[in-house]
Amino acid sequence: MTNDPHNHLQAGDALLVIDVQNDFCPGGALAIEDGDTVIPELNRWLEAAAALDIPVYASRDWHPAGHASFAERGGPWPPHCLQDSPGARFHADLALPTGTIKVTKGVRFDQDQYSAFDQTGLADELRHRGVTRIWLGGLALDVCVAATALDGRKEGFDVHLIPYASLPISPQGGTEARAKMKEAGVEIAEHG
Ligand code: VGL
Ligand code: ZN
C-alpha cells in the first residue's frame, strides 16, 4: 500500500508532529474544525517511526499568561495553550512513542513563534542526528505546520507533508498555505 508509512520512512528521516494540543481540537480555546481527526493518521506514522527507529519530535505551543499573540495585547488570537493548562496538553489520543522529543515554542513574551524551528535550535538538533528529510503533520496547517515546513526548506531539509494528517484554521488559509509550501519545494501528495 503506497500510503503505508513503512514504505516511506527510512534512515535519515524524522517525524515532526506539530501542536496536537487540546486547545486546537474541538472544545478547545482555538479549536480547528475536526482538528482531532488528524490523530489516527498521525498515530499510524508514529507507530511506524517507533518500529523503524526514526526520531520523533512533537512541538507544543506553550504561552505565558497575557502573551503578546493574545487579543488582550492586540494580537490575533484568543488566549490558548497556556503553560501547564489542560488546553496545552497533547491530545490524549495522540500516541507519542517513548523517547519523543518535545519542542516547546511560543514562550517568548514579546513575539510569537509559529515555526518549530523559530529560535528553538531544532535545525541544528536534526542535523546533529543526521536527519536530512522531515515528515510533518498536525495543527494548524495554515499557521504552525506551514511555518515549520517553510523554515524546514530554508534550513535545507527535504520536507514532506503527511497526507490526511493536517487541517487548517480556515479553508482559504489552507489553500494558500498549500500553494506557498509547494512553491517552496515542500512535497505534498495530491490529496494530502
Ligand atoms: C497556532 C495560532 C496560534 C498553531 C499557534 O499551532 O497553528 N495557531 N498559535
Ligand atoms: Zn499560539
mmCIF file with all atom_site columns, C-alpha atoms and ligand atoms in Angstrom:
data_model
loop_
_atom_site.group_PDB
_atom_site.id
_atom_site.type_symbol
_atom_site.label_atom_id
_atom_site.label_alt_id
_atom_site.label_comp_id
_atom_site.label_asym_id
_atom_site.label_entity_id
_atom_site.label_seq_id
_atom_site.pdbx_PDB_ins_code
_atom_site.Cartn_x
_atom_site.Cartn_y
_atom_site.Cartn_z
_atom_site.occupancy
_atom_site.B_iso_or_equiv
_atom_site.pdbx_formal_charge
_atom_site.auth_seq_id
_atom_site.auth_comp_id
_atom_site.auth_asym_id
_atom_site.auth_atom_id
_atom_site.pdbx_PDB_model_num
ATOM   1   C  CA . MET A 1 1   ? 0.000   0.000  0.000  1.00 0.00 ? 1   MET A CA 1
ATOM   2   C  CA . THR A 1 2   ? 1.605   3.281  -1.088 1.00 0.00 ? 2   THR A CA 1
ATOM   3   C  CA . ASN A 1 3   ? 0.068   5.126  1.826  1.00 0.00 ? 3   ASN A CA 1
ATOM   4   C  CA . ASP A 1 4   ? 1.784   2.835  4.329  1.00 0.00 ? 4   ASP A CA 1
ATOM   5   C  CA . PRO A 1 5   ? 4.313   4.900  6.310  1.00 0.00 ? 5   PRO A CA 1
ATOM   6   C  CA . HIS A 1 6   ? 6.601   1.855  6.437  1.00 0.00 ? 6   HIS A CA 1
ATOM   7   C  CA . ASN A 1 7   ? 7.136   2.295  2.692  1.00 0.00 ? 7   ASN A CA 1
ATOM   8   C  CA . HIS A 1 8   ? 8.177   5.909  3.113  1.00 0.00 ? 8   HIS A CA 1
ATOM   9   C  CA . LEU A 1 9   ? 10.215  6.215  6.283  1.00 0.00 ? 9   LEU A CA 1
ATOM   10  C  CA . GLN A 1 10  ? 13.928  5.479  6.106  1.00 0.00 ? 10  GLN A CA 1
ATOM   11  C  CA . ALA A 1 11  ? 17.185  6.231  7.928  1.00 0.00 ? 11  ALA A CA 1
ATOM   12  C  CA . GLY A 1 12  ? 17.861  9.977  7.864  1.00 0.00 ? 12  GLY A CA 1
ATOM   13  C  CA . ASP A 1 13  ? 14.193  10.833 8.328  1.00 0.00 ? 13  ASP A CA 1
ATOM   14  C  CA . ALA A 1 14  ? 12.497  12.490 11.290 1.00 0.00 ? 14  ALA A CA 1
ATOM   15  C  CA . LEU A 1 15  ? 8.816   12.732 12.128 1.00 0.00 ? 15  LEU A CA 1
ATOM   16  C  CA . LEU A 1 16  ? 7.566   16.130 13.303 1.00 0.00 ? 16  LEU A CA 1
ATOM   17  C  CA . VAL A 1 17  ? 4.141   16.356 14.934 1.00 0.00 ? 17  VAL A CA 1
ATOM   18  C  CA . ILE A 1 18  ? 3.033   19.954 15.237 1.00 0.00 ? 18  ILE A CA 1
ATOM   19  C  CA . ASP A 1 19  ? 0.888   21.241 18.124 1.00 0.00 ? 19  ASP A CA 1
ATOM   20  C  CA . VAL A 1 20  ? -1.665  18.434 18.505 1.00 0.00 ? 20  VAL A CA 1
ATOM   21  C  CA . GLN A 1 21  ? -2.913  20.023 21.726 1.00 0.00 ? 21  GLN A CA 1
ATOM   22  C  CA . ASN A 1 22  ? -6.363  20.144 23.283 1.00 0.00 ? 22  ASN A CA 1
ATOM   23  C  CA . ASP A 1 23  ? -6.846  23.854 22.598 1.00 0.00 ? 23  ASP A CA 1
ATOM   24  C  CA . PHE A 1 24  ? -6.567  23.261 18.838 1.00 0.00 ? 24  PHE A CA 1
ATOM   25  C  CA . CYS A 1 25  ? -9.091  20.399 18.923 1.00 0.00 ? 25  CYS A CA 1
ATOM   26  C  CA . PRO A 1 26  ? -12.907 20.551 19.203 1.00 0.00 ? 26  PRO A CA 1
ATOM   27  C  CA . GLY A 1 27  ? -13.864 22.065 22.571 1.00 0.00 ? 27  GLY A CA 1
ATOM   28  C  CA . GLY A 1 28  ? -10.549 23.916 22.865 1.00 0.00 ? 28  GLY A CA 1
ATOM   29  C  CA . ALA A 1 29  ? -9.850  27.654 23.113 1.00 0.00 ? 29  ALA A CA 1
ATOM   30  C  CA . LEU A 1 30  ? -8.703  27.926 19.472 1.00 0.00 ? 30  LEU A CA 1
ATOM   31  C  CA . ALA A 1 31  ? -10.459 24.893 18.067 1.00 0.00 ? 31  ALA A CA 1
ATOM   32  C  CA . ILE A 1 32  ? -9.875  23.784 14.489 1.00 0.00 ? 32  ILE A CA 1
ATOM   33  C  CA . GLU A 1 33  ? -12.934 22.144 12.962 1.00 0.00 ? 33  GLU A CA 1
ATOM   34  C  CA . ASP A 1 34  ? -12.435 18.357 13.092 1.00 0.00 ? 34  ASP A CA 1
ATOM   35  C  CA . GLY A 1 35  ? -8.893  19.020 14.341 1.00 0.00 ? 35  GLY A CA 1
ATOM   36  C  CA . ASP A 1 36  ? -8.794  15.762 16.280 1.00 0.00 ? 36  ASP A CA 1
ATOM   37  C  CA . THR A 1 37  ? -9.489  13.730 13.135 1.00 0.00 ? 37  THR A CA 1
ATOM   38  C  CA . VAL A 1 38  ? -5.826  14.026 12.121 1.00 0.00 ? 38  VAL A CA 1
ATOM   39  C  CA . ILE A 1 39  ? -4.816  11.918 15.113 1.00 0.00 ? 39  ILE A CA 1
ATOM   40  C  CA . PRO A 1 40  ? -5.479  8.361  13.800 1.00 0.00 ? 40  PRO A CA 1
ATOM   41  C  CA . GLU A 1 41  ? -3.358  9.055  10.715 1.00 0.00 ? 41  GLU A CA 1
ATOM   42  C  CA . LEU A 1 42  ? -0.578  10.609 12.786 1.00 0.00 ? 42  LEU A CA 1
ATOM   43  C  CA . ASN A 1 43  ? -0.677  7.597  15.073 1.00 0.00 ? 43  ASN A CA 1
ATOM   44  C  CA . ARG A 1 44  ? -0.020  5.259  12.137 1.00 0.00 ? 44  ARG A CA 1
ATOM   45  C  CA . TRP A 1 45  ? 3.090   7.271  11.320 1.00 0.00 ? 45  TRP A CA 1
ATOM   46  C  CA . LEU A 1 46  ? 4.159   7.434  14.948 1.00 0.00 ? 46  LEU A CA 1
ATOM   47  C  CA . GLU A 1 47  ? 3.906   3.681  15.259 1.00 0.00 ? 47  GLU A CA 1
ATOM   48  C  CA . ALA A 1 48  ? 5.928   3.146  12.094 1.00 0.00 ? 48  ALA A CA 1
ATOM   49  C  CA . ALA A 1 49  ? 8.551   5.667  13.218 1.00 0.00 ? 49  ALA A CA 1
ATOM   50  C  CA . ALA A 1 50  ? 8.947   3.869  16.536 1.00 0.00 ? 50  ALA A CA 1
ATOM   51  C  CA . ALA A 1 51  ? 9.245   0.484  14.802 1.00 0.00 ? 51  ALA A CA 1
ATOM   52  C  CA . LEU A 1 52  ? 11.875  1.807  12.382 1.00 0.00 ? 52  LEU A CA 1
ATOM   53  C  CA . ASP A 1 53  ? 13.840  3.814  14.959 1.00 0.00 ? 53  ASP A CA 1
ATOM   54  C  CA . ILE A 1 54  ? 13.043  7.108  13.261 1.00 0.00 ? 54  ILE A CA 1
ATOM   55  C  CA . PRO A 1 55  ? 13.334  10.057 15.684 1.00 0.00 ? 55  PRO A CA 1
ATOM   56  C  CA . VAL A 1 56  ? 10.059  11.720 16.659 1.00 0.00 ? 56  VAL A CA 1
ATOM   57  C  CA . TYR A 1 57  ? 9.649   15.365 17.654 1.00 0.00 ? 57  TYR A CA 1
ATOM   58  C  CA . ALA A 1 58  ? 6.388   16.795 18.998 1.00 0.00 ? 58  ALA A CA 1
ATOM   59  C  CA . SER A 1 59  ? 6.060   20.562 19.178 1.00 0.00 ? 59  SER A CA 1
ATOM   60  C  CA . ARG A 1 60  ? 3.768   22.368 21.573 1.00 0.00 ? 60  ARG A CA 1
ATOM   61  C  CA . ASP A 1 61  ? 2.534   25.931 21.755 1.00 0.00 ? 61  ASP A CA 1
ATOM   62  C  CA . TRP A 1 62  ? 3.293   26.971 25.337 1.00 0.00 ? 62  TRP A CA 1
ATOM   63  C  CA . HIS A 1 63  ? 2.286   30.525 26.074 1.00 0.00 ? 63  HIS A CA 1
ATOM   64  C  CA . PRO A 1 64  ? 2.768   32.548 29.252 1.00 0.00 ? 64  PRO A CA 1
ATOM   65  C  CA . ALA A 1 65  ? -0.337  34.326 30.590 1.00 0.00 ? 65  ALA A CA 1
ATOM   66  C  CA . GLY A 1 66  ? -1.032  37.553 28.706 1.00 0.00 ? 66  GLY A CA 1
ATOM   67  C  CA . HIS A 1 67  ? 1.068   36.510 25.723 1.00 0.00 ? 67  HIS A CA 1
ATOM   68  C  CA . ALA A 1 68  ? 1.754   39.087 23.006 1.00 0.00 ? 68  ALA A CA 1
ATOM   69  C  CA . SER A 1 69  ? -0.255  36.986 20.497 1.00 0.00 ? 69  SER A CA 1
ATOM   70  C  CA . PHE A 1 70  ? -3.463  37.239 22.550 1.00 0.00 ? 70  PHE A CA 1
ATOM   71  C  CA . ALA A 1 71  ? -6.286  39.658 21.685 1.00 0.00 ? 71  ALA A CA 1
ATOM   72  C  CA . GLU A 1 72  ? -5.939  41.351 25.083 1.00 0.00 ? 72  GLU A CA 1
ATOM   73  C  CA . ARG A 1 73  ? -2.490  42.519 23.908 1.00 0.00 ? 73  ARG A CA 1
ATOM   74  C  CA . GLY A 1 74  ? -3.606  43.432 20.408 1.00 0.00 ? 74  GLY A CA 1
ATOM   75  C  CA . GLY A 1 75  ? -2.648  40.069 18.958 1.00 0.00 ? 75  GLY A CA 1
ATOM   76  C  CA . PRO A 1 76  ? -4.720  37.948 16.551 1.00 0.00 ? 76  PRO A CA 1
ATOM   77  C  CA . TRP A 1 77  ? -5.709  35.047 18.851 1.00 0.00 ? 77  TRP A CA 1
ATOM   78  C  CA . PRO A 1 78  ? -7.852  34.306 21.878 1.00 0.00 ? 78  PRO A CA 1
ATOM   79  C  CA . PRO A 1 79  ? -5.835  33.068 24.861 1.00 0.00 ? 79  PRO A CA 1
ATOM   80  C  CA . HIS A 1 80  ? -4.758  29.460 24.181 1.00 0.00 ? 80  HIS A CA 1
ATOM   81  C  CA . CYS A 1 81  ? -2.181  26.854 25.169 1.00 0.00 ? 81  CYS A CA 1
ATOM   82  C  CA . LEU A 1 82  ? -1.425  28.499 28.496 1.00 0.00 ? 82  LEU A CA 1
ATOM   83  C  CA . GLN A 1 83  ? 1.590   26.874 30.101 1.00 0.00 ? 83  GLN A CA 1
ATOM   84  C  CA . ASP A 1 84  ? 0.624   23.800 32.183 1.00 0.00 ? 84  ASP A CA 1
ATOM   85  C  CA . SER A 1 85  ? -3.113  24.224 31.486 1.00 0.00 ? 85  SER A CA 1
ATOM   86  C  CA . PRO A 1 86  ? -5.289  21.306 30.307 1.00 0.00 ? 86  PRO A CA 1
ATOM   87  C  CA . GLY A 1 87  ? -5.664  23.087 26.951 1.00 0.00 ? 87  GLY A CA 1
ATOM   88  C  CA . ALA A 1 88  ? -1.911  22.980 26.405 1.00 0.00 ? 88  ALA A CA 1
ATOM   89  C  CA . ARG A 1 89  ? -1.699  19.205 26.884 1.00 0.00 ? 89  ARG A CA 1
ATOM   90  C  CA . PHE A 1 90  ? -1.157  16.944 23.939 1.00 0.00 ? 90  PHE A CA 1
ATOM   91  C  CA . HIS A 1 91  ? -4.470  15.358 22.950 1.00 0.00 ? 91  HIS A CA 1
ATOM   92  C  CA . ALA A 1 92  ? -4.952  12.177 24.962 1.00 0.00 ? 92  ALA A CA 1
ATOM   93  C  CA . ASP A 1 93  ? -5.434  10.073 21.810 1.00 0.00 ? 93  ASP A CA 1
ATOM   94  C  CA . LEU A 1 94  ? -2.096  11.102 20.317 1.00 0.00 ? 94  LEU A CA 1
ATOM   95  C  CA . ALA A 1 95  ? 0.142   8.057  20.780 1.00 0.00 ? 95  ALA A CA 1
ATOM   96  C  CA . LEU A 1 96  ? 3.563   9.625  21.185 1.00 0.00 ? 96  LEU A CA 1
ATOM   97  C  CA . PRO A 1 97  ? 6.148   6.859  21.454 1.00 0.00 ? 97  PRO A CA 1
ATOM   98  C  CA . THR A 1 98  ? 8.600   6.653  24.338 1.00 0.00 ? 98  THR A CA 1
ATOM   99  C  CA . GLY A 1 99  ? 11.559  8.842  23.518 1.00 0.00 ? 99  GLY A CA 1
ATOM   100 C  CA . THR A 1 100 ? 9.541   11.505 21.714 1.00 0.00 ? 100 THR A CA 1
ATOM   101 C  CA . ILE A 1 101 ? 11.382  14.797 21.999 1.00 0.00 ? 101 ILE A CA 1
ATOM   102 C  CA . LYS A 1 102 ? 9.242   17.820 22.833 1.00 0.00 ? 102 LYS A CA 1
ATOM   103 C  CA . VAL A 1 103 ? 9.829   21.148 21.118 1.00 0.00 ? 103 VAL A CA 1
ATOM   104 C  CA . THR A 1 104 ? 8.391   23.976 23.206 1.00 0.00 ? 104 THR A CA 1
ATOM   105 C  CA . LYS A 1 105 ? 7.637   27.262 21.476 1.00 0.00 ? 105 LYS A CA 1
ATOM   106 C  CA . GLY A 1 106 ? 5.572   30.411 21.916 1.00 0.00 ? 106 GLY A CA 1
ATOM   107 C  CA . VAL A 1 107 ? 7.302   31.068 25.228 1.00 0.00 ? 107 VAL A CA 1
ATOM   108 C  CA . ARG A 1 108 ? 8.781   34.438 24.316 1.00 0.00 ? 108 ARG A CA 1
ATOM   109 C  CA . PHE A 1 109 ? 6.945   37.307 25.991 1.00 0.00 ? 109 PHE A CA 1
ATOM   110 C  CA . ASP A 1 110 ? 7.480   39.738 23.143 1.00 0.00 ? 110 ASP A CA 1
ATOM   111 C  CA . GLN A 1 111 ? 6.730   37.772 19.980 1.00 0.00 ? 111 GLN A CA 1
ATOM   112 C  CA . ASP A 1 112 ? 5.095   34.622 18.647 1.00 0.00 ? 112 ASP A CA 1
ATOM   113 C  CA . GLN A 1 113 ? 6.929   31.582 17.330 1.00 0.00 ? 113 GLN A CA 1
ATOM   114 C  CA . TYR A 1 114 ? 4.743   29.765 14.816 1.00 0.00 ? 114 TYR A CA 1
ATOM   115 C  CA . SER A 1 115 ? 7.529   27.616 13.432 1.00 0.00 ? 115 SER A CA 1
ATOM   116 C  CA . ALA A 1 116 ? 9.038   24.790 15.475 1.00 0.00 ? 116 ALA A CA 1
ATOM   117 C  CA . PHE A 1 117 ? 12.380  25.985 14.064 1.00 0.00 ? 117 PHE A CA 1
ATOM   118 C  CA . ASP A 1 118 ? 11.982  29.554 15.316 1.00 0.00 ? 118 ASP A CA 1
ATOM   119 C  CA . GLN A 1 119 ? 14.640  30.144 17.976 1.00 0.00 ? 119 GLN A CA 1
ATOM   120 C  CA . THR A 1 120 ? 14.422  26.567 19.239 1.00 0.00 ? 120 THR A CA 1
ATOM   121 C  CA . GLY A 1 121 ? 17.679  25.174 17.857 1.00 0.00 ? 121 GLY A CA 1
ATOM   122 C  CA . LEU A 1 122 ? 15.736  22.400 16.121 1.00 0.00 ? 122 LEU A CA 1
ATOM   123 C  CA . ALA A 1 123 ? 17.611  22.654 12.811 1.00 0.00 ? 123 ALA A CA 1
ATOM   124 C  CA . ASP A 1 124 ? 20.990  22.027 14.458 1.00 0.00 ? 124 ASP A CA 1
ATOM   125 C  CA . GLU A 1 125 ? 19.483  19.263 16.576 1.00 0.00 ? 125 GLU A CA 1
ATOM   126 C  CA . LEU A 1 126 ? 18.201  17.482 13.463 1.00 0.00 ? 126 LEU A CA 1
ATOM   127 C  CA . ARG A 1 127 ? 21.493  17.939 11.605 1.00 0.00 ? 127 ARG A CA 1
ATOM   128 C  CA . HIS A 1 128 ? 23.357  16.615 14.634 1.00 0.00 ? 128 HIS A CA 1
ATOM   129 C  CA . ARG A 1 129 ? 21.234  13.476 14.411 1.00 0.00 ? 129 ARG A CA 1
ATOM   130 C  CA . GLY A 1 130 ? 21.933  13.048 10.705 1.00 0.00 ? 130 GLY A CA 1
ATOM   131 C  CA . VAL A 1 131 ? 18.413  13.968 9.666  1.00 0.00 ? 131 VAL A CA 1
ATOM   132 C  CA . THR A 1 132 ? 18.025  15.167 6.066  1.00 0.00 ? 132 THR A CA 1
ATOM   133 C  CA . ARG A 1 133 ? 14.317  14.603 5.498  1.00 0.00 ? 133 ARG A CA 1
ATOM   134 C  CA . ILE A 1 134 ? 11.306  15.593 7.550  1.00 0.00 ? 134 ILE A CA 1
ATOM   135 C  CA . TRP A 1 135 ? 7.755   14.235 7.520  1.00 0.00 ? 135 TRP A CA 1
ATOM   136 C  CA . LEU A 1 136 ? 5.321   16.523 9.263  1.00 0.00 ? 136 LEU A CA 1
ATOM   137 C  CA . GLY A 1 137 ? 1.676   16.935 10.118 1.00 0.00 ? 137 GLY A CA 1
ATOM   138 C  CA . GLY A 1 138 ? -0.522  18.347 12.862 1.00 0.00 ? 138 GLY A CA 1
ATOM   139 C  CA . LEU A 1 139 ? -2.250  21.665 13.610 1.00 0.00 ? 139 LEU A CA 1
ATOM   140 C  CA . ALA A 1 140 ? -2.849  24.134 12.226 1.00 0.00 ? 140 ALA A CA 1
ATOM   141 C  CA . LEU A 1 141 ? -1.981  23.588 8.552  1.00 0.00 ? 141 LEU A CA 1
ATOM   142 C  CA . ASP A 1 142 ? -2.208  27.313 7.717  1.00 0.00 ? 142 ASP A CA 1
ATOM   143 C  CA . VAL A 1 143 ? -0.275  28.551 10.730 1.00 0.00 ? 143 VAL A CA 1
ATOM   144 C  CA . CYS A 1 144 ? 2.287   26.451 12.595 1.00 0.00 ? 144 CYS A CA 1
ATOM   145 C  CA . VAL A 1 145 ? 2.514   23.489 10.195 1.00 0.00 ? 145 VAL A CA 1
ATOM   146 C  CA . ALA A 1 146 ? 3.091   25.783 7.207  1.00 0.00 ? 146 ALA A CA 1
ATOM   147 C  CA . ALA A 1 147 ? 5.578   27.972 9.097  1.00 0.00 ? 147 ALA A CA 1
ATOM   148 C  CA . THR A 1 148 ? 7.527   24.901 10.180 1.00 0.00 ? 148 THR A CA 1
ATOM   149 C  CA . ALA A 1 149 ? 7.514   23.349 6.700  1.00 0.00 ? 149 ALA A CA 1
ATOM   150 C  CA . LEU A 1 150 ? 8.753   26.598 5.107  1.00 0.00 ? 150 LEU A CA 1
ATOM   151 C  CA . ASP A 1 151 ? 11.511  27.028 7.692  1.00 0.00 ? 151 ASP A CA 1
ATOM   152 C  CA . GLY A 1 152 ? 12.482  23.385 7.172  1.00 0.00 ? 152 GLY A CA 1
ATOM   153 C  CA . ARG A 1 153 ? 13.046  24.121 3.491  1.00 0.00 ? 153 ARG A CA 1
ATOM   154 C  CA . LYS A 1 154 ? 15.023  27.270 4.354  1.00 0.00 ? 154 LYS A CA 1
ATOM   155 C  CA . GLU A 1 155 ? 17.220  25.164 6.603  1.00 0.00 ? 155 GLU A CA 1
ATOM   156 C  CA . GLY A 1 156 ? 17.890  22.803 3.705  1.00 0.00 ? 156 GLY A CA 1
ATOM   157 C  CA . PHE A 1 157 ? 15.795  19.787 4.681  1.00 0.00 ? 157 PHE A CA 1
ATOM   158 C  CA . ASP A 1 158 ? 13.664  17.740 2.335  1.00 0.00 ? 158 ASP A CA 1
ATOM   159 C  CA . VAL A 1 159 ? 10.166  18.320 3.674  1.00 0.00 ? 159 VAL A CA 1
ATOM   160 C  CA . HIS A 1 160 ? 7.113   16.115 3.157  1.00 0.00 ? 160 HIS A CA 1
ATOM   161 C  CA . LEU A 1 161 ? 3.622   16.904 4.360  1.00 0.00 ? 161 LEU A CA 1
ATOM   162 C  CA . ILE A 1 162 ? 1.992   13.711 5.652  1.00 0.00 ? 162 ILE A CA 1
ATOM   163 C  CA . PRO A 1 163 ? -1.263  13.136 3.729  1.00 0.00 ? 163 PRO A CA 1
ATOM   164 C  CA . TYR A 1 164 ? -4.502  13.496 5.706  1.00 0.00 ? 164 TYR A CA 1
ATOM   165 C  CA . ALA A 1 165 ? -2.620  14.461 8.855  1.00 0.00 ? 165 ALA A CA 1
ATOM   166 C  CA . SER A 1 166 ? -3.164  18.217 8.995  1.00 0.00 ? 166 SER A CA 1
ATOM   167 C  CA . LEU A 1 167 ? -6.094  20.669 8.975  1.00 0.00 ? 167 LEU A CA 1
ATOM   168 C  CA . PRO A 1 168 ? -6.273  24.463 8.694  1.00 0.00 ? 168 PRO A CA 1
ATOM   169 C  CA . ILE A 1 169 ? -7.987  27.103 10.832 1.00 0.00 ? 169 ILE A CA 1
ATOM   170 C  CA . SER A 1 170 ? -9.687  28.397 7.656  1.00 0.00 ? 170 SER A CA 1
ATOM   171 C  CA . PRO A 1 171 ? -10.203 26.582 4.325  1.00 0.00 ? 171 PRO A CA 1
ATOM   172 C  CA . GLN A 1 172 ? -8.838  29.549 2.392  1.00 0.00 ? 172 GLN A CA 1
ATOM   173 C  CA . GLY A 1 173 ? -5.827  29.710 4.662  1.00 0.00 ? 173 GLY A CA 1
ATOM   174 C  CA . GLY A 1 174 ? -5.288  26.030 3.961  1.00 0.00 ? 174 GLY A CA 1
ATOM   175 C  CA . THR A 1 175 ? -5.379  26.540 0.199  1.00 0.00 ? 175 THR A CA 1
ATOM   176 C  CA . GLU A 1 176 ? -2.932  29.441 0.413  1.00 0.00 ? 176 GLU A CA 1
ATOM   177 C  CA . ALA A 1 177 ? -0.625  27.548 2.741  1.00 0.00 ? 177 ALA A CA 1
ATOM   178 C  CA . ARG A 1 178 ? -0.501  24.561 0.388  1.00 0.00 ? 178 ARG A CA 1
ATOM   179 C  CA . ALA A 1 179 ? 0.378   26.817 -2.544 1.00 0.00 ? 179 ALA A CA 1
ATOM   180 C  CA . LYS A 1 180 ? 3.138   28.541 -0.579 1.00 0.00 ? 180 LYS A CA 1
ATOM   181 C  CA . MET A 1 181 ? 4.556   25.253 0.614  1.00 0.00 ? 181 MET A CA 1
ATOM   182 C  CA . LYS A 1 182 ? 4.532   23.747 -2.878 1.00 0.00 ? 182 LYS A CA 1
ATOM   183 C  CA . GLU A 1 183 ? 6.283   26.801 -4.242 1.00 0.00 ? 183 GLU A CA 1
ATOM   184 C  CA . ALA A 1 184 ? 8.961   26.380 -1.586 1.00 0.00 ? 184 ALA A CA 1
ATOM   185 C  CA . GLY A 1 185 ? 9.507   22.769 -2.612 1.00 0.00 ? 185 GLY A CA 1
ATOM   186 C  CA . VAL A 1 186 ? 7.570   21.015 0.139  1.00 0.00 ? 186 VAL A CA 1
ATOM   187 C  CA . GLU A 1 187 ? 6.381   17.634 -1.125 1.00 0.00 ? 187 GLU A CA 1
ATOM   188 C  CA . ILE A 1 188 ? 2.601   17.432 -0.891 1.00 0.00 ? 188 ILE A CA 1
ATOM   189 C  CA . ALA A 1 189 ? 0.700   14.401 -2.138 1.00 0.00 ? 189 ALA A CA 1
ATOM   190 C  CA . GLU A 1 190 ? -2.217  15.175 -4.433 1.00 0.00 ? 190 GLU A CA 1
ATOM   191 C  CA . HIS A 1 191 ? -4.944  14.791 -1.840 1.00 0.00 ? 191 HIS A CA 1
ATOM   192 C  CA . GLY A 1 192 ? -2.881  15.284 1.304  1.00 0.00 ? 192 GLY A CA 1
HETATM 193 C  C1 . VGL B 2 .   ? -1.100  28.123 16.256 1.00 0.00 ? 1   VGL B C1 1
HETATM 194 C  C2 . VGL B 2 .   ? -2.394  30.005 16.190 1.00 0.00 ? 1   VGL B C2 1
HETATM 195 C  C3 . VGL B 2 .   ? -1.795  30.484 17.324 1.00 0.00 ? 1   VGL B C3 1
HETATM 196 C  C4 . VGL B 2 .   ? -0.759  26.788 15.654 1.00 0.00 ? 1   VGL B C4 1
HETATM 197 C  C5 . VGL B 2 .   ? -0.490  28.585 17.392 1.00 0.00 ? 1   VGL B C5 1
HETATM 198 O  O1 . VGL B 2 .   ? -0.232  25.925 16.372 1.00 0.00 ? 1   VGL B O1 1
HETATM 199 O  O2 . VGL B 2 .   ? -1.004  26.603 14.453 1.00 0.00 ? 1   VGL B O2 1
HETATM 200 N  N1 . VGL B 2 .   ? -2.054  28.831 15.662 1.00 0.00 ? 1   VGL B N1 1
HETATM 201 N  N2 . VGL B 2 .   ? -0.841  29.764 17.917 1.00 0.00 ? 1   VGL B N2 1
HETATM 202 ZN ZN . ZN  B 3 .   ? -0.229  30.229 19.881 1.00 0.00 ? 2   ZN  B ZN 1
#
